[in-house]
Amino acid sequence: MTDLDVIKELEHLFGGSFYRREPGKKHWKVVYSWTVRGELAIKVLGEIRKYMFARRGFKIEEILEAWESDAEAREKRERFLDNVTQAAKEYIAARGGVSCRSVARKYGVSNHAVKKYASSPSLWV
């Protein structure tokens, strides 16, 4: 899209991010794109569904159904990441006073994951 005002309005209404791509040739215009991800994207799809014709509306329905059916997997992953993060924090706090394996067992995760997270606190998002 080449209309920055439309892209900025989408960002204002829904959030997300917009990007600018410089023209590849002298006579081309600057192109803008707007992006949303995750739960925000699902919210946007739910909002715009009523304005879509059948083909795109059906595709949105497929996406929304797939998101709902995958909710359990996302929750399981979040629990795992919470457990690994807690185990890594406990392992670091113990400063060698406990084994990595015992902390990992306590939280039901692998000692490999605990060591990885303990060495990279930036993963604790």
PDB file of C-alpha atoms in Angstrom:
ATOM      1  CA  MET A   1       0.000   0.000   0.000  1.00  0.00           C
ATOM      2  CA  THR A   2       1.273   3.461  -0.801  1.00  0.00           C
ATOM      3  CA  ASP A   3      -1.104   5.466   1.440  1.00  0.00           C
ATOM      4  CA  LEU A   4       0.704   6.149   4.702  1.00  0.00           C
ATOM      5  CA  ASP A   5      -2.395   7.738   6.293  1.00  0.00           C
ATOM      6  CA  VAL A   6      -4.367   4.481   5.934  1.00  0.00           C
ATOM      7  CA  ILE A   7      -1.519   2.434   7.431  1.00  0.00           C
ATOM      8  CA  LYS A   8      -1.141   4.844  10.352  1.00  0.00           C
ATOM      9  CA  GLU A   9      -4.892   4.690  11.007  1.00  0.00           C
ATOM     10  CA  LEU A  10      -4.752   0.868  11.152  1.00  0.00           C
ATOM     11  CA  GLU A  11      -1.878   1.108  13.613  1.00  0.00           C
ATOM     12  CA  HIS A  12      -3.818   3.655  15.669  1.00  0.00           C
ATOM     13  CA  LEU A  13      -7.016   1.560  15.716  1.00  0.00           C
ATOM     14  CA  PHE A  14      -5.521  -1.867  16.325  1.00  0.00           C
ATOM     15  CA  GLY A  15      -1.868  -1.515  17.328  1.00  0.00           C
ATOM     16  CA  GLY A  16       0.819  -3.516  15.573  1.00  0.00           C
ATOM     17  CA  SER A  17       3.670  -2.094  13.532  1.00  0.00           C
ATOM     18  CA  PHE A  18       4.087  -0.493  10.160  1.00  0.00           C
ATOM     19  CA  TYR A  19       7.081  -0.630   7.861  1.00  0.00           C
ATOM     20  CA  ARG A  20       8.330   1.495   5.008  1.00  0.00           C
ATOM     21  CA  ARG A  21       9.957  -0.013   1.930  1.00  0.00           C
ATOM     22  CA  GLU A  22      11.885   2.273  -0.357  1.00  0.00           C
ATOM     23  CA  PRO A  23      11.060   2.093  -4.051  1.00  0.00           C
ATOM     24  CA  GLY A  24      13.139  -0.314  -6.111  1.00  0.00           C
ATOM     25  CA  LYS A  25      13.105   2.013  -9.109  1.00  0.00           C
ATOM     26  CA  LYS A  26      13.033   5.765  -9.504  1.00  0.00           C
ATOM     27  CA  HIS A  27       9.450   5.906 -10.827  1.00  0.00           C
ATOM     28  CA  TRP A  28       8.013   3.619  -8.115  1.00  0.00           C
ATOM     29  CA  LYS A  29       6.340   4.875  -4.922  1.00  0.00           C
ATOM     30  CA  VAL A  30       7.298   4.151  -1.331  1.00  0.00           C
ATOM     31  CA  VAL A  31       5.355   1.119  -0.073  1.00  0.00           C
ATOM     32  CA  TYR A  32       4.013   0.782   3.477  1.00  0.00           C
ATOM     33  CA  SER A  33       2.871  -2.379   5.201  1.00  0.00           C
ATOM     34  CA  TRP A  34       1.144  -2.969   8.518  1.00  0.00           C
ATOM     35  CA  THR A  35       1.675  -6.082  10.629  1.00  0.00           C
ATOM     36  CA  VAL A  36      -0.054  -7.640  13.640  1.00  0.00           C
ATOM     37  CA  ARG A  37       0.763 -10.995  15.239  1.00  0.00           C
ATOM     38  CA  GLY A  38      -0.546 -13.464  17.762  1.00  0.00           C
ATOM     39  CA  GLU A  39      -3.606 -12.602  19.821  1.00  0.00           C
ATOM     40  CA  LEU A  40      -3.718  -9.098  18.395  1.00  0.00           C
ATOM     41  CA  ALA A  41      -3.986 -10.533  14.878  1.00  0.00           C
ATOM     42  CA  ILE A  42      -6.825 -12.794  16.013  1.00  0.00           C
ATOM     43  CA  LYS A  43      -8.636  -9.770  17.461  1.00  0.00           C
ATOM     44  CA  VAL A  44      -8.210  -7.860  14.188  1.00  0.00           C
ATOM     45  CA  LEU A  45      -9.484 -10.812  12.132  1.00  0.00           C
ATOM     46  CA  GLY A  46     -12.533 -11.040  14.379  1.00  0.00           C
ATOM     47  CA  GLU A  47     -13.214  -7.334  13.880  1.00  0.00           C
ATOM     48  CA  ILE A  48     -12.859  -7.297  10.087  1.00  0.00           C
ATOM     49  CA  ARG A  49     -14.588 -10.632   9.386  1.00  0.00           C
ATOM     50  CA  LYS A  50     -18.007  -9.013   8.922  1.00  0.00           C
ATOM     51  CA  TYR A  51     -16.648  -6.773   6.135  1.00  0.00           C
ATOM     52  CA  MET A  52     -15.176  -9.588   4.030  1.00  0.00           C
ATOM     53  CA  PHE A  53     -16.801 -11.379   1.118  1.00  0.00           C
ATOM     54  CA  ALA A  54     -17.326 -15.146   1.296  1.00  0.00           C
ATOM     55  CA  ARG A  55     -13.913 -16.393   0.130  1.00  0.00           C
ATOM     56  CA  ARG A  56     -11.863 -14.278   2.537  1.00  0.00           C
ATOM     57  CA  GLY A  57     -14.480 -14.671   5.252  1.00  0.00           C
ATOM     58  CA  PHE A  58     -14.172 -18.453   5.074  1.00  0.00           C
ATOM     59  CA  LYS A  59     -10.391 -18.191   5.275  1.00  0.00           C
ATOM     60  CA  ILE A  60     -10.691 -16.002   8.380  1.00  0.00           C
ATOM     61  CA  GLU A  61     -13.060 -18.567   9.911  1.00  0.00           C
ATOM     62  CA  GLU A  62     -10.466 -21.304   9.272  1.00  0.00           C
ATOM     63  CA  ILE A  63      -7.756 -19.247  10.937  1.00  0.00           C
ATOM     64  CA  LEU A  64      -9.920 -18.432  13.966  1.00  0.00           C
ATOM     65  CA  GLU A  65     -10.904 -22.103  14.394  1.00  0.00           C
ATOM     66  CA  ALA A  66      -7.269 -23.224  14.122  1.00  0.00           C
ATOM     67  CA  TRP A  67      -6.262 -20.630  16.739  1.00  0.00           C
ATOM     68  CA  GLU A  68      -8.921 -21.888  19.138  1.00  0.00           C
ATOM     69  CA  SER A  69      -7.970 -25.544  18.675  1.00  0.00           C
ATOM     70  CA  ASP A  70      -4.311 -24.707  19.317  1.00  0.00           C
ATOM     71  CA  ALA A  71      -5.035 -22.885  22.603  1.00  0.00           C
ATOM     72  CA  GLU A  72      -4.169 -25.948  24.690  1.00  0.00           C
ATOM     73  CA  ALA A  73      -0.762 -26.284  23.019  1.00  0.00           C
ATOM     74  CA  ARG A  74       0.000 -22.592  23.643  1.00  0.00           C
ATOM     75  CA  GLU A  75      -0.983 -22.921  27.317  1.00  0.00           C
ATOM     76  CA  LYS A  76       1.186 -26.027  27.692  1.00  0.00           C
ATOM     77  CA  ARG A  77       4.160 -24.208  26.131  1.00  0.00           C
ATOM     78  CA  GLU A  78       3.645 -21.202  28.419  1.00  0.00           C
ATOM     79  CA  ARG A  79       3.588 -23.471  31.492  1.00  0.00           C
ATOM     80  CA  PHE A  80       6.772 -25.178  30.311  1.00  0.00           C
ATOM     81  CA  LEU A  81       8.533 -21.846  29.770  1.00  0.00           C
ATOM     82  CA  ASP A  82       7.396 -20.621  33.189  1.00  0.00           C
ATOM     83  CA  ASN A  83       8.755 -23.790  34.811  1.00  0.00           C
ATOM     84  CA  VAL A  84      12.072 -23.588  32.966  1.00  0.00           C
ATOM     85  CA  THR A  85      12.455 -19.921  33.875  1.00  0.00           C
ATOM     86  CA  GLN A  86      11.710 -20.589  37.555  1.00  0.00           C
ATOM     87  CA  ALA A  87      14.134 -23.529  37.578  1.00  0.00           C
ATOM     88  CA  ALA A  88      16.864 -21.453  35.915  1.00  0.00           C
ATOM     89  CA  LYS A  89      16.399 -18.635  38.433  1.00  0.00           C
ATOM     90  CA  GLU A  90      16.556 -21.074  41.341  1.00  0.00           C
ATOM     91  CA  TYR A  91      19.645 -22.768  39.882  1.00  0.00           C
ATOM     92  CA  ILE A  92      21.398 -19.400  39.480  1.00  0.00           C
ATOM     93  CA  ALA A  93      20.393 -18.260  42.976  1.00  0.00           C
ATOM     94  CA  ALA A  94      21.771 -21.467  44.511  1.00  0.00           C
ATOM     95  CA  ARG A  95      25.231 -20.720  43.059  1.00  0.00           C
ATOM     96  CA  GLY A  96      26.293 -24.312  42.904  1.00  0.00           C
ATOM     97  CA  GLY A  97      24.564 -25.287  46.142  1.00  0.00           C
ATOM     98  CA  VAL A  98      22.208 -27.631  44.276  1.00  0.00           C
ATOM     99  CA  SER A  99      22.618 -29.697  41.149  1.00  0.00           C
ATOM    100  CA  CYS A 100      21.010 -28.621  37.931  1.00  0.00           C
ATOM    101  CA  ARG A 101      19.429 -32.065  37.639  1.00  0.00           C
ATOM    102  CA  SER A 102      17.685 -31.783  41.022  1.00  0.00           C
ATOM    103  CA  VAL A 103      16.273 -28.338  40.224  1.00  0.00           C
ATOM    104  CA  ALA A 104      15.121 -29.543  36.805  1.00  0.00           C
ATOM    105  CA  ARG A 105      13.428 -32.586  38.340  1.00  0.00           C
ATOM    106  CA  LYS A 106      11.657 -30.374  40.886  1.00  0.00           C
ATOM    107  CA  TYR A 107      10.077 -28.331  38.067  1.00  0.00           C
ATOM    108  CA  GLY A 108       9.522 -31.252  35.684  1.00  0.00           C
ATOM    109  CA  VAL A 109      11.839 -29.996  32.935  1.00  0.00           C
ATOM    110  CA  SER A 110      15.135 -31.185  31.461  1.00  0.00           C
ATOM    111  CA  ASN A 111      18.441 -30.128  32.979  1.00  0.00           C
ATOM    112  CA  HIS A 112      19.549 -29.181  29.446  1.00  0.00           C
ATOM    113  CA  ALA A 113      16.724 -26.601  29.259  1.00  0.00           C
ATOM    114  CA  VAL A 114      17.616 -25.259  32.721  1.00  0.00           C
ATOM    115  CA  LYS A 115      21.293 -24.838  31.768  1.00  0.00           C
ATOM    116  CA  LYS A 116      20.334 -23.154  28.493  1.00  0.00           C
ATOM    117  CA  TYR A 117      18.006 -20.683  30.209  1.00  0.00           C
ATOM    118  CA  ALA A 118      20.390 -20.109  33.110  1.00  0.00           C
ATOM    119  CA  SER A 119      23.135 -19.123  30.658  1.00  0.00           C
ATOM    120  CA  SER A 120      20.826 -16.841  28.621  1.00  0.00           C
ATOM    121  CA  PRO A 121      18.561 -14.693  30.809  1.00  0.00           C
ATOM    122  CA  SER A 122      17.468 -12.868  27.632  1.00  0.00           C
ATOM    123  CA  LEU A 123      15.287 -15.939  26.915  1.00  0.00           C
ATOM    124  CA  TRP A 124      13.144 -15.139  29.985  1.00  0.00           C
ATOM    125  CA  VAL A 125      10.540 -13.192  28.040  1.00  0.00           C
TER     126      VAL A 125
END
